[in-house]
mmCIF file of C-alpha atoms in Angstrom:
data_model
loop_
_atom_site.group_PDB
_atom_site.id
_atom_site.type_symbol
_atom_site.label_atom_id
_atom_site.label_comp_id
_atom_site.label_asym_id
_atom_site.label_seq_id
_atom_site.Cartn_x
_atom_site.Cartn_y
_atom_site.Cartn_z
ATOM 1 C CA MET A 1 -53.692 -79.207 109.429
ATOM 2 C CA LEU A 2 -52.898 -76.428 105.968
ATOM 3 C CA THR A 3 -56.217 -75.573 104.605
ATOM 4 C CA PRO A 4 -56.319 -75.855 101.116
ATOM 5 C CA ARG A 5 -55.593 -71.865 100.670
ATOM 6 C CA HIS A 6 -52.529 -72.508 102.276
ATOM 7 C CA GLN A 7 -51.618 -74.675 100.707
ATOM 8 C CA ALA A 8 -51.410 -72.882 97.153
ATOM 9 C CA LEU A 9 -49.895 -70.531 98.683
ATOM 10 C CA LEU A 10 -46.776 -72.500 100.068
ATOM 11 C CA MET A 11 -46.763 -73.474 96.296
ATOM 12 C CA THR A 12 -46.531 -70.153 95.154
ATOM 13 C CA LEU A 13 -44.097 -68.628 97.270
ATOM 14 C CA ALA A 14 -41.743 -71.951 95.985
ATOM 15 C CA GLY A 15 -42.489 -71.722 92.800
ATOM 16 C CA MET A 16 -41.138 -67.489 92.948
ATOM 17 C CA THR A 17 -38.251 -69.029 95.435
ATOM 18 C CA VAL A 18 -36.804 -71.442 92.434
ATOM 19 C CA GLY A 19 -38.151 -68.667 89.952
ATOM 20 C CA VAL A 20 -35.153 -66.355 92.016
ATOM 21 C CA ALA A 21 -32.572 -68.958 92.112
ATOM 22 C CA VAL A 22 -33.062 -69.596 88.547
ATOM 23 C CA PHE A 23 -32.431 -65.905 87.769
ATOM 24 C CA GLY A 24 -29.587 -65.783 89.814
ATOM 25 C CA THR A 25 -27.253 -68.100 88.380
ATOM 26 C CA VAL A 26 -28.141 -66.667 85.135
ATOM 27 C CA LEU A 27 -26.285 -63.366 85.419
ATOM 28 C CA ALA A 28 -23.922 -64.842 87.192
ATOM 29 C CA ILE A 29 -22.630 -66.983 83.627
ATOM 30 C CA ASN A 30 -24.273 -64.146 81.297
ATOM 31 C CA GLY A 31 -23.034 -61.496 83.518
ATOM 32 C CA ASP A 32 -25.004 -57.514 84.483
ATOM 33 C CA LEU A 33 -27.772 -57.412 82.050
ATOM 34 C CA THR A 34 -27.139 -53.942 81.996
ATOM 35 C CA GLY A 35 -24.015 -53.852 80.472
ATOM 36 C CA ASN A 36 -21.726 -53.186 82.817
ATOM 37 C CA ASP A 37 -19.787 -56.148 82.621
ATOM 38 C CA THR A 38 -19.045 -58.183 78.697
ATOM 39 C CA PRO A 39 -20.499 -61.100 78.326
ATOM 40 C CA VAL A 40 -17.575 -64.451 78.637
ATOM 41 C CA GLY A 41 -16.714 -64.854 75.337
ATOM 42 C CA ILE A 42 -17.580 -61.660 73.503
ATOM 43 C CA VAL A 43 -16.069 -58.523 72.225
ATOM 44 C CA ASN A 44 -17.665 -55.624 72.229
ATOM 45 C CA SER A 45 -15.688 -53.559 69.932
ATOM 46 C CA GLN A 46 -13.766 -55.053 66.591
ATOM 47 C CA PRO A 47 -10.192 -52.971 65.918
ATOM 48 C CA ALA A 48 -9.669 -50.497 63.945
ATOM 49 C CA PRO A 49 -8.947 -51.818 60.295
ATOM 50 C CA SER A 50 -5.682 -50.921 58.686
ATOM 51 C CA THR A 51 -5.446 -48.574 56.208
ATOM 52 C CA PRO A 52 -4.229 -50.518 52.635
ATOM 53 C CA SER A 53 -0.749 -48.903 52.237
ATOM 54 C CA CYS A 54 -1.178 -47.520 48.676
ATOM 55 C CA ALA A 55 1.427 -50.413 46.404
ATOM 56 C CA ASP A 56 1.897 -47.946 43.262
ATOM 57 C CA CYS A 57 1.944 -43.998 44.876
ATOM 58 C CA LEU A 58 5.261 -42.498 44.523
ATOM 59 C CA GLN A 59 7.034 -42.491 47.512
ATOM 60 C CA ALA A 60 8.863 -39.611 48.520
ATOM 61 C CA GLY A 61 10.616 -41.353 50.780
ATOM 62 C CA SER A 62 12.211 -44.427 49.125
ATOM 63 C CA LEU A 63 13.768 -41.177 46.216
ATOM 64 C CA GLN A 64 16.866 -40.083 45.895
ATOM 65 C CA TYR A 65 18.822 -37.137 43.968
ATOM 66 C CA THR A 66 20.860 -35.817 40.955
ATOM 67 C CA LEU A 67 21.679 -32.823 40.517
ATOM 68 C CA GLN A 68 20.661 -32.230 36.496
ATOM 69 C CA THR A 69 22.239 -28.739 34.836
ATOM 70 C CA PHE A 70 20.284 -27.200 31.993
ATOM 71 C CA GLY A 71 19.430 -22.893 30.627
ATOM 72 C CA THR A 72 22.326 -22.256 28.312
ATOM 73 C CA LYS A 73 25.213 -21.167 28.368
ATOM 74 C CA SER A 74 25.460 -17.623 29.004
ATOM 75 C CA ASP A 75 22.553 -17.901 31.578
ATOM 76 C CA GLN A 76 22.711 -21.840 33.868
ATOM 77 C CA VAL A 77 20.715 -23.283 35.495
ATOM 78 C CA SER A 78 21.001 -26.094 38.479
ATOM 79 C CA ALA A 79 19.084 -27.914 40.109
ATOM 80 C CA GLU A 80 18.236 -31.427 41.278
ATOM 81 C CA VAL A 81 15.639 -34.447 40.759
ATOM 82 C CA PRO A 82 14.989 -37.356 41.219
ATOM 83 C CA THR A 83 17.381 -39.872 40.507
ATOM 84 C CA GLY A 84 16.642 -41.597 36.940
ATOM 85 C CA TRP A 85 14.302 -39.397 35.946
ATOM 86 C CA THR A 86 15.750 -38.235 32.574
ATOM 87 C CA SER A 87 15.439 -35.285 30.248
ATOM 88 C CA GLU A 88 15.455 -36.232 25.947
ATOM 89 C CA GLN A 89 15.205 -32.420 25.508
ATOM 90 C CA ASP A 90 18.997 -29.051 27.560
ATOM 91 C CA GLY A 91 18.275 -26.501 27.085
ATOM 92 C CA THR A 92 15.318 -23.532 29.085
ATOM 93 C CA ARG A 93 13.009 -26.172 29.273
ATOM 94 C CA PRO A 94 13.674 -29.352 29.406
ATOM 95 C CA ARG A 95 11.013 -32.223 31.166
ATOM 96 C CA PHE A 96 12.938 -34.577 33.257
ATOM 97 C CA VAL A 97 10.276 -38.153 33.294
ATOM 98 C CA ASP A 98 10.759 -40.733 35.215
ATOM 99 C CA PRO A 99 10.830 -43.931 33.512
ATOM 100 C CA THR A 100 7.605 -45.219 33.438
ATOM 101 C CA GLY A 101 6.302 -41.981 32.585
ATOM 102 C CA VAL A 102 4.022 -41.881 35.192
ATOM 103 C CA TRP A 103 6.061 -38.279 36.951
ATOM 104 C CA GLN A 104 7.801 -35.978 35.708
ATOM 105 C CA ILE A 105 9.492 -32.318 36.717
ATOM 106 C CA ARG A 106 8.718 -29.421 34.176
ATOM 107 C CA PHE A 107 11.997 -26.481 34.441
ATOM 108 C CA ASP A 108 10.892 -23.086 32.126
ATOM 109 C CA THR A 109 14.022 -20.643 33.296
ATOM 110 C CA ARG A 110 13.308 -18.362 30.562
ATOM 111 C CA GLY A 111 11.823 -16.849 33.172
ATOM 112 C CA SER A 112 8.982 -13.196 32.422
ATOM 113 C CA LYS A 113 8.356 -10.467 34.515
ATOM 114 C CA GLN A 114 5.299 -10.706 34.954
ATOM 115 C CA SER A 115 4.436 -11.608 38.792
ATOM 116 C CA PRO A 116 4.564 -14.985 40.195
ATOM 117 C CA ALA A 117 0.726 -14.181 41.449
ATOM 118 C CA GLU A 118 0.405 -13.520 37.131
ATOM 119 C CA LEU A 119 2.181 -15.840 36.165
ATOM 120 C CA ALA A 120 -0.271 -17.778 38.241
ATOM 121 C CA ASP A 121 -3.938 -16.266 37.859
ATOM 122 C CA SER A 122 -2.804 -16.975 33.541
ATOM 123 C CA ARG A 123 -1.936 -20.563 33.839
ATOM 124 C CA ALA A 124 -4.849 -21.117 35.889
ATOM 125 C CA GLY A 125 -7.777 -19.940 32.709
ATOM 126 C CA SER A 126 -5.244 -21.325 29.851
ATOM 127 C CA ILE A 127 -5.435 -24.883 30.745
ATOM 128 C CA ASP A 128 -6.928 -26.051 28.480
ATOM 129 C CA GLU A 129 -8.132 -30.193 30.013
ATOM 130 C CA PRO A 130 -11.240 -31.932 30.586
ATOM 131 C CA ASP A 131 -12.801 -31.792 34.213
ATOM 132 C CA LEU A 132 -9.871 -29.477 35.030
ATOM 133 C CA LYS A 133 -10.533 -28.261 39.260
ATOM 134 C CA VAL A 134 -8.303 -25.203 40.229
ATOM 135 C CA LEU A 135 -7.824 -26.592 43.896
ATOM 136 C CA GLY A 136 -6.043 -23.738 45.341
ATOM 137 C CA ARG A 137 -2.653 -21.443 45.788
ATOM 138 C CA ASP A 138 -0.759 -23.220 48.678
ATOM 139 C CA ASN A 139 2.760 -21.116 49.553
ATOM 140 C CA GLY A 140 2.268 -19.639 45.528
ATOM 141 C CA THR A 141 1.897 -22.830 43.933
ATOM 142 C CA LEU A 142 -0.792 -23.490 41.837
ATOM 143 C CA ILE A 143 -2.772 -26.810 42.319
ATOM 144 C CA TYR A 144 -5.345 -28.494 39.769
ATOM 145 C CA THR A 145 -5.588 -31.197 38.346
ATOM 146 C CA TYR A 146 -7.739 -33.015 35.397
ATOM 147 C CA VAL A 147 -8.488 -36.081 33.471
ATOM 148 C CA ASP A 148 -6.307 -37.250 30.649
ATOM 149 C CA GLN A 149 -7.542 -39.248 27.711
ATOM 150 C CA THR A 150 -4.971 -41.852 28.573
ATOM 151 C CA ARG A 151 -3.274 -41.822 31.846
ATOM 152 C CA GLY A 152 -5.758 -41.169 33.329
ATOM 153 C CA PRO A 153 -6.473 -38.515 36.843
ATOM 154 C CA ARG A 154 -3.823 -36.419 36.918
ATOM 155 C CA MET A 155 -1.738 -33.737 39.060
ATOM 156 C CA GLY A 156 -0.390 -30.961 38.428
ATOM 157 C CA LEU A 157 1.849 -28.591 40.856
ATOM 158 C CA SER A 158 3.006 -24.731 39.169
ATOM 159 C CA ARG A 159 5.181 -23.157 41.006
ATOM 160 C CA TRP A 160 6.776 -19.631 39.985
ATOM 161 C CA ILE A 161 9.831 -17.841 41.604
ATOM 162 C CA SER A 162 11.236 -14.380 41.643
ATOM 163 C CA THR A 163 14.194 -13.235 42.556
ATOM 164 C CA ASP A 164 13.538 -9.880 43.472
ATOM 165 C CA GLY A 165 10.776 -9.976 45.783
ATOM 166 C CA GLY A 166 7.191 -10.553 43.605
ATOM 167 C CA GLU A 167 8.097 -8.661 41.316
ATOM 168 C CA SER A 168 8.578 -10.558 38.456
ATOM 169 C CA THR A 169 9.962 -14.482 37.321
ATOM 170 C CA ALA A 170 13.563 -15.570 37.564
ATOM 171 C CA VAL A 171 12.189 -19.972 37.111
ATOM 172 C CA GLU A 172 9.047 -21.738 36.452
ATOM 173 C CA VAL A 173 9.202 -25.408 38.043
ATOM 174 C CA THR A 174 5.823 -28.121 37.341
ATOM 175 C CA VAL A 175 5.652 -31.469 38.667
ATOM 176 C CA GLY A 176 2.733 -34.083 37.601
ATOM 177 C CA GLY A 177 1.647 -36.930 38.359
ATOM 178 C CA ARG A 178 -1.558 -38.640 39.968
ATOM 179 C CA PRO A 179 -4.029 -36.830 42.285
ATOM 180 C CA LYS A 180 -2.574 -40.265 44.727
ATOM 181 C CA ASP A 181 1.020 -39.262 44.183
ATOM 182 C CA GLU A 182 0.687 -35.607 45.530
ATOM 183 C CA ALA A 183 2.609 -36.025 49.109
ATOM 184 C CA ALA A 184 5.661 -37.396 46.825
ATOM 185 C CA LEU A 185 5.145 -34.157 44.073
ATOM 186 C CA ARG A 186 5.031 -31.666 46.605
ATOM 187 C CA ALA A 187 8.260 -32.708 48.108
ATOM 188 C CA VAL A 188 9.813 -33.045 44.559
ATOM 189 C CA LEU A 189 8.432 -29.741 43.707
ATOM 190 C CA GLU A 190 10.367 -28.710 47.854
ATOM 191 C CA HIS A 191 13.615 -30.404 46.885
ATOM 192 C CA ALA A 192 13.341 -28.787 43.818
ATOM 193 C CA THR A 193 13.095 -25.857 44.830
ATOM 194 C CA THR A 194 15.322 -25.859 47.241
ATOM 195 C CA THR A 195 18.673 -27.106 45.344
ATOM 196 C CA LEU A 196 17.934 -24.167 42.431
ATOM 197 C CA GLN A 197 20.618 -22.316 41.279
ATOM 198 C CA LEU A 198 20.583 -19.525 39.387
ATOM 199 C CA PRO A 199 22.736 -18.104 37.503
ATOM 200 C CA PRO A 200 23.627 -13.893 38.056
ATOM 201 C CA SER A 201 21.275 -11.387 36.711
ATOM 202 C CA ASP A 202 22.811 -8.962 35.368
ATOM 203 C CA ASN A 203 21.436 -8.736 32.035
ATOM 204 C CA ASP A 204 17.545 -8.277 32.495
ATOM 205 C CA THR A 205 16.365 -10.336 29.075
ATOM 206 C CA ARG A 206 13.361 -12.307 30.596
ATOM 207 C CA PRO A 207 10.031 -11.595 28.226
ATOM 208 C CA ASN A 208 7.234 -9.622 29.239
#
């Protein structure tokens, strides 16, 4: 016959057995409590949200180009600019602008006896625009941003091209747009540079 002490001990053991069984059932359903297994129906990580594309940015891949000729009758210069960009003037300083007026490319074919580096330094110190920030010089190109009171944030990339090893400058090419258009602006500038055709430099009429 069990004594009251033995009966109490058996009831304690029975309670522990039921508790272990219940814990095991919960563990089997929910997974390992150490976190090694993901509970059924629960995802630990969410997929990274896709970066929305800039709907109104200038897209380099969608641009087509047209050859434009300018300069003077005796010293003609040509380069390819985006199709549809037009200039209101010819001559030595044409400026080709897209139909919306947001993007542009400008040429100055007058040249200079100053080096591209000297002209870049001079331009960096002479731009009179609000919030001007000179971002640096990349491959002979002065890169800067400012804020236009009407159009908002703007970016310019100016390049001075030499034909005598950097001693003087033959042509300046500048593209303009918004900071978020930088990749396409670089593409337009590079295309204009690689397609640029200059006259023979027999007569040096460049200013100082």
